[in-house]
Coordinates of N, CA, C and O in Angstrom, one line a residue:
M1 N -18.0 41.0 -8.7 CA -16.8 39.9 -9.4 C -17.5 39.0 -10.9 O -18.5 38.2 -10.7
I2 N -16.6 38.5 -11.2 CA -17.1 37.5 -12.4 C -16.1 36.1 -12.7 O -14.7 36.5 -11.7
Y3 N -17.0 35.1 -12.2 CA -16.1 34.0 -11.9 C -16.4 33.4 -13.8 O -17.3 33.4 -14.6
L4 N -15.4 32.9 -14.6 CA -15.1 33.0 -15.8 C -15.5 31.5 -16.0 O -14.0 30.4 -15.5
W5 N -16.4 31.0 -17.1 CA -15.8 29.7 -17.2 C -15.6 29.1 -18.6 O -16.6 29.3 -19.7
L6 N -14.3 28.3 -19.3 CA -14.5 28.7 -21.0 C -14.2 26.9 -21.3 O -13.7 26.4 -20.6
D7 N -15.2 26.8 -21.7 CA -15.5 25.3 -22.4 C -16.4 25.2 -23.4 O -17.6 25.7 -23.0
D8 N -16.2 24.1 -24.0 CA -16.9 24.3 -25.0 C -18.4 23.0 -24.9 O -18.9 22.6 -25.6
V9 N -18.1 22.2 -23.9 CA -19.1 21.1 -23.7 C -19.3 21.5 -22.8 O -20.8 20.9 -22.2
R10 N -18.6 21.5 -21.5 CA -19.3 20.8 -20.3 C -20.0 22.8 -19.8 O -19.5 23.4 -20.3
K11 N -21.1 22.5 -18.8 CA -21.6 23.6 -18.9 C -20.9 24.2 -17.6 O -20.6 23.8 -16.9
A12 N -21.5 25.2 -17.2 CA -20.9 26.3 -16.3 C -21.3 26.4 -15.0 O -22.5 25.8 -15.2
P13 N -21.0 26.0 -14.1 CA -21.6 26.1 -12.8 C -22.3 27.6 -12.1 O -22.3 28.1 -12.9
P14 N -23.4 27.0 -11.5 CA -23.7 28.1 -10.8 C -23.4 29.1 -10.8 O -22.1 29.1 -9.5
G15 N -23.5 30.7 -11.2 CA -22.6 31.7 -10.8 C -21.3 32.3 -11.6 O -20.7 32.7 -11.6
W16 N -21.2 31.2 -12.5 CA -20.2 31.2 -13.4 C -20.6 32.0 -14.7 O -21.3 31.4 -15.2
I17 N -19.5 32.6 -15.2 CA -19.9 32.7 -16.9 C -19.6 32.0 -18.1 O -18.6 31.7 -17.9
H18 N -20.2 31.5 -18.6 CA -19.7 30.3 -19.8 C -19.5 31.2 -20.9 O -20.4 32.1 -21.7
C19 N -18.1 30.9 -21.1 CA -17.9 31.5 -22.7 C -17.1 30.0 -23.5 O -16.9 29.3 -22.7
K20 N -17.4 29.9 -24.6 CA -16.7 29.2 -25.1 C -16.0 29.1 -26.3 O -15.3 28.4 -26.8
T21 N -15.2 30.2 -26.6 CA -13.9 30.9 -27.3 C -13.0 31.7 -26.9 O -13.5 32.5 -25.8
I22 N -11.9 31.7 -27.1 CA -11.3 32.9 -26.4 C -11.5 33.8 -26.6 O -11.3 35.0 -25.6
Q23 N -12.3 34.5 -27.6 CA -12.7 35.9 -28.1 C -13.2 36.1 -27.0 O -13.0 38.1 -26.5
E24 N -14.0 35.2 -26.3 CA -15.8 35.7 -25.3 C -14.7 35.7 -23.8 O -15.4 36.9 -23.5
A25 N -13.8 34.6 -23.6 CA -13.3 34.8 -22.5 C -12.2 36.4 -22.8 O -12.4 36.6 -21.5
K26 N -11.1 36.8 -23.5 CA -10.8 37.7 -23.4 C -11.3 38.9 -23.4 O -11.2 39.7 -22.4
A27 N -12.6 38.8 -23.6 CA -13.4 40.5 -23.6 C -13.6 40.6 -22.1 O -13.7 41.7 -21.4
L28 N -14.1 39.0 -21.3 CA -14.6 39.2 -20.1 C -13.0 39.7 -19.5 O -12.9 40.4 -18.2
L29 N -12.1 39.1 -19.5 CA -11.1 39.7 -19.1 C -10.5 40.7 -19.0 O -9.7 41.7 -17.7
Q30 N -10.6 41.4 -20.1 CA -10.3 43.3 -20.2 C -11.0 43.7 -19.9 O -11.0 44.9 -19.5
S31 N -12.2 43.2 -19.0 CA -13.0 44.3 -18.2 C -12.2 44.8 -16.5 O -13.1 45.6 -15.8
G32 N -11.3 43.3 -16.2 CA -10.7 43.3 -15.0 C -11.8 43.1 -14.0 O -11.3 44.1 -13.1
Q33 N -12.8 42.6 -14.1 CA -13.6 41.9 -12.9 C -13.3 40.3 -12.7 O -14.6 39.8 -11.9
V34 N -12.5 39.5 -14.0 CA -12.5 38.4 -13.3 C -11.8 38.0 -11.9 O -10.5 38.4 -12.0
H35 N -12.8 37.5 -11.0 CA -11.8 36.6 -10.1 C -11.4 36.0 -10.4 O -10.0 35.3 -9.4
E36 N -11.9 34.8 -10.7 CA -11.3 33.2 -11.2 C -11.9 32.9 -12.2 O -13.1 33.3 -12.8
A37 N -11.2 31.8 -12.9 CA -10.9 31.0 -14.1 C -11.0 30.1 -14.4 O -10.4 29.5 -13.3
S38 N -12.0 29.3 -14.8 CA -11.6 27.2 -15.2 C -11.4 27.6 -16.3 O -12.6 28.6 -17.4
L39 N -10.0 27.1 -17.0 CA -10.4 26.9 -18.7 C -10.1 25.5 -19.0 O -9.1 24.8 -18.6
D40 N -10.8 25.2 -20.2 CA -10.3 24.1 -20.6 C -9.6 24.3 -21.5 O -9.3 25.6 -22.4
H41 N -8.3 23.0 -22.1 CA -8.2 23.2 -23.4 C -8.2 23.1 -24.6 O -8.7 24.0 -25.5
D42 N -9.3 22.2 -24.9 CA -9.7 21.8 -26.3 C -11.5 22.5 -26.5 O -11.7 22.3 -25.9
L43 N -11.4 23.6 -27.4 CA -11.7 23.7 -27.2 C -13.0 24.1 -28.8 O -13.5 24.5 -28.6
G44 N -12.4 22.8 -29.3 CA -13.4 22.0 -30.4 C -13.0 22.9 -31.6 O -11.9 23.4 -31.9
I45 N -13.8 23.0 -32.8 CA -13.7 23.2 -34.1 C -14.9 23.3 -34.4 O -15.9 23.1 -34.6
C46 N -15.0 24.8 -35.3 CA -16.0 25.6 -36.1 C -16.6 24.8 -37.6 O -15.9 24.1 -37.6
D47 N -17.4 25.2 -37.6 CA -18.3 24.5 -39.3 C -17.0 25.0 -40.4 O -17.2 24.1 -41.3
K48 N -16.8 25.6 -40.3 CA -15.9 26.4 -41.3 C -14.2 25.3 -41.1 O -13.8 25.2 -42.3
C49 N -13.9 25.1 -40.4 CA -12.6 24.7 -40.0 C -12.8 23.2 -40.4 O -11.9 21.9 -40.4
L50 N -14.3 22.8 -40.4 CA -14.5 20.9 -40.5 C -14.6 20.9 -41.5 O -14.9 19.8 -42.0
E51 N -14.7 21.9 -42.5 CA -14.7 22.0 -44.3 C -16.1 20.9 -44.5 O -15.8 20.1 -45.6
G52 N -17.2 21.3 -44.3 CA -18.3 20.6 -44.4 C -18.5 18.8 -43.9 O -19.1 17.9 -44.0
Y53 N -17.6 18.5 -43.4 CA -17.4 17.3 -42.4 C -18.1 17.1 -41.1 O -18.1 18.2 -40.9
T54 N -18.4 15.9 -40.8 CA -18.9 16.0 -39.3 C -17.4 15.4 -38.7 O -17.0 15.3 -39.0
Y55 N -17.8 15.8 -37.5 CA -16.4 15.7 -36.4 C -15.9 14.3 -36.4 O -14.6 14.4 -36.7
E56 N -16.8 13.4 -36.7 CA -16.4 11.9 -36.6 C -15.2 12.4 -38.2 O -14.5 11.1 -38.5
E57 N -16.2 12.5 -39.4 CA -15.5 12.5 -40.7 C -14.2 13.3 -40.3 O -13.6 12.5 -40.8
W58 N -14.1 14.2 -39.8 CA -12.7 15.2 -39.8 C -11.8 14.1 -39.2 O -10.9 14.4 -39.6
I59 N -11.8 13.9 -38.1 CA -10.8 12.5 -37.9 C -10.7 11.4 -38.2 O -9.5 11.0 -38.6
N60 N -11.8 10.7 -39.1 CA -11.2 9.5 -39.7 C -10.6 10.3 -41.4 O -9.4 9.4 -41.2
A61 N -10.6 11.2 -41.9 CA -10.2 11.6 -43.1 C -8.9 12.3 -42.6 O -7.9 11.7 -43.8
R62 N -8.4 12.5 -41.3 CA -7.1 13.0 -41.2 C -6.4 11.8 -40.6 O -5.0 11.8 -39.8
R63 N -7.1 10.8 -40.3 CA -6.6 9.4 -39.8 C -5.8 9.3 -38.1 O -4.5 9.5 -38.4
T64 N -6.4 10.6 -37.6 CA -6.2 10.9 -35.9 C -6.9 10.7 -34.8 O -8.1 10.1 -35.4
N65 N -6.7 10.9 -33.9 CA -7.1 10.2 -32.8 C -7.7 12.1 -32.1 O -7.9 11.7 -31.0
S66 N -6.3 12.6 -32.4 CA -6.1 14.1 -31.4 C -7.8 15.1 -31.9 O -8.6 15.1 -32.9
I67 N -8.3 15.7 -30.6 CA -9.0 16.3 -30.6 C -8.4 18.0 -31.8 O -7.7 18.4 -31.7
P68 N -9.6 18.0 -32.8 CA -8.9 19.0 -33.6 C -8.7 20.6 -32.9 O -10.1 21.1 -32.2
D69 N -8.0 21.3 -33.3 CA -8.1 22.5 -32.8 C -8.7 23.5 -34.0 O -7.8 23.6 -35.3
C70 N -8.9 24.8 -33.4 CA -9.1 25.7 -34.9 C -9.2 27.0 -34.1 O -9.0 27.3 -33.1
E71 N -8.4 28.1 -35.1 CA -8.3 28.7 -35.0 C -9.3 30.1 -34.6 O -9.1 31.1 -33.9
H72 N -10.5 29.7 -35.1 CA -11.5 30.5 -34.3 C -11.8 30.5 -33.4 O -12.6 31.7 -32.5
Y73 N -12.0 29.3 -32.8 CA -12.8 28.7 -30.7 C -11.3 29.0 -30.1 O -11.0 29.8 -29.1
G74 N -9.7 28.1 -30.6 CA -8.5 28.5 -29.9 C -8.7 27.5 -29.2 O -9.3 26.3 -29.1
T75 N -7.4 27.6 -28.1 CA -7.5 26.5 -26.7 C -7.4 27.8 -25.2 O -7.4 28.5 -25.6
G76 N -7.6 26.7 -24.4 CA -7.1 27.5 -22.9 C -5.8 28.0 -23.3 O -5.3 28.9 -22.5
Y77 N -5.0 27.2 -23.7 CA -3.9 27.7 -23.3 C -3.2 28.3 -24.5 O -2.3 29.4 -24.5
Q78 N -3.6 28.8 -25.5 CA -3.5 30.2 -25.8 C -4.2 31.1 -25.2 O -3.2 32.1 -25.3
L79 N -5.4 31.2 -24.2 CA -5.2 32.0 -24.0 C -4.8 32.1 -22.7 O -4.1 34.2 -22.3
V80 N -4.4 31.6 -21.8 CA -3.1 31.9 -20.9 C -1.8 32.2 -21.4 O -1.2 33.3 -20.9
C81 N -1.3 32.0 -22.6 CA -0.2 32.7 -23.4 C -0.5 34.2 -23.1 O 0.6 35.3 -23.3
W82 N -1.9 35.0 -23.8 CA -2.3 35.5 -23.9 C -2.4 36.8 -22.6 O -1.9 37.7 -22.7
M83 N -3.0 36.1 -21.4 CA -3.3 36.7 -20.4 C -1.2 37.0 -19.8 O -1.5 38.4 -19.4
E84 N -0.7 35.8 -20.2 CA 1.2 36.3 -19.9 C 1.6 37.8 -20.4 O 1.6 38.2 -19.9
E85 N 1.0 37.7 -21.9 CA 1.5 38.8 -22.4 C 1.1 39.9 -22.5 O 1.7 41.3 -22.0
T86 N -0.4 40.2 -22.0 CA -1.1 41.3 -21.9 C -1.0 41.6 -20.5 O -1.1 42.5 -20.2

C-alpha cells in the first residue's frame, strides 16, 4: 500500500512517498498500489522555464504575484484531470 505525497516544498510525513512532479506521481498511480494521495496544486518551476532568472526575478520581470506553473512539473490539478481521464 502506497501513500503518495505530491508537493515541491513541504516534506512528506513518515510513511508517505514524496513526489515533486506529476510524472513521478503518475508512475506511482499506474502501479495500482496507491491507497491515499495528498496533492499540492502549485509545484513550482524548473530551471528551463525560469529562463535564467531566479524565482524572485521571474516574478518581478512579469509583474505578477502568481506562482508560476511549469509544463515540466505540472500542477496537482493537472494530475487530478489525468486521474479522471485514466
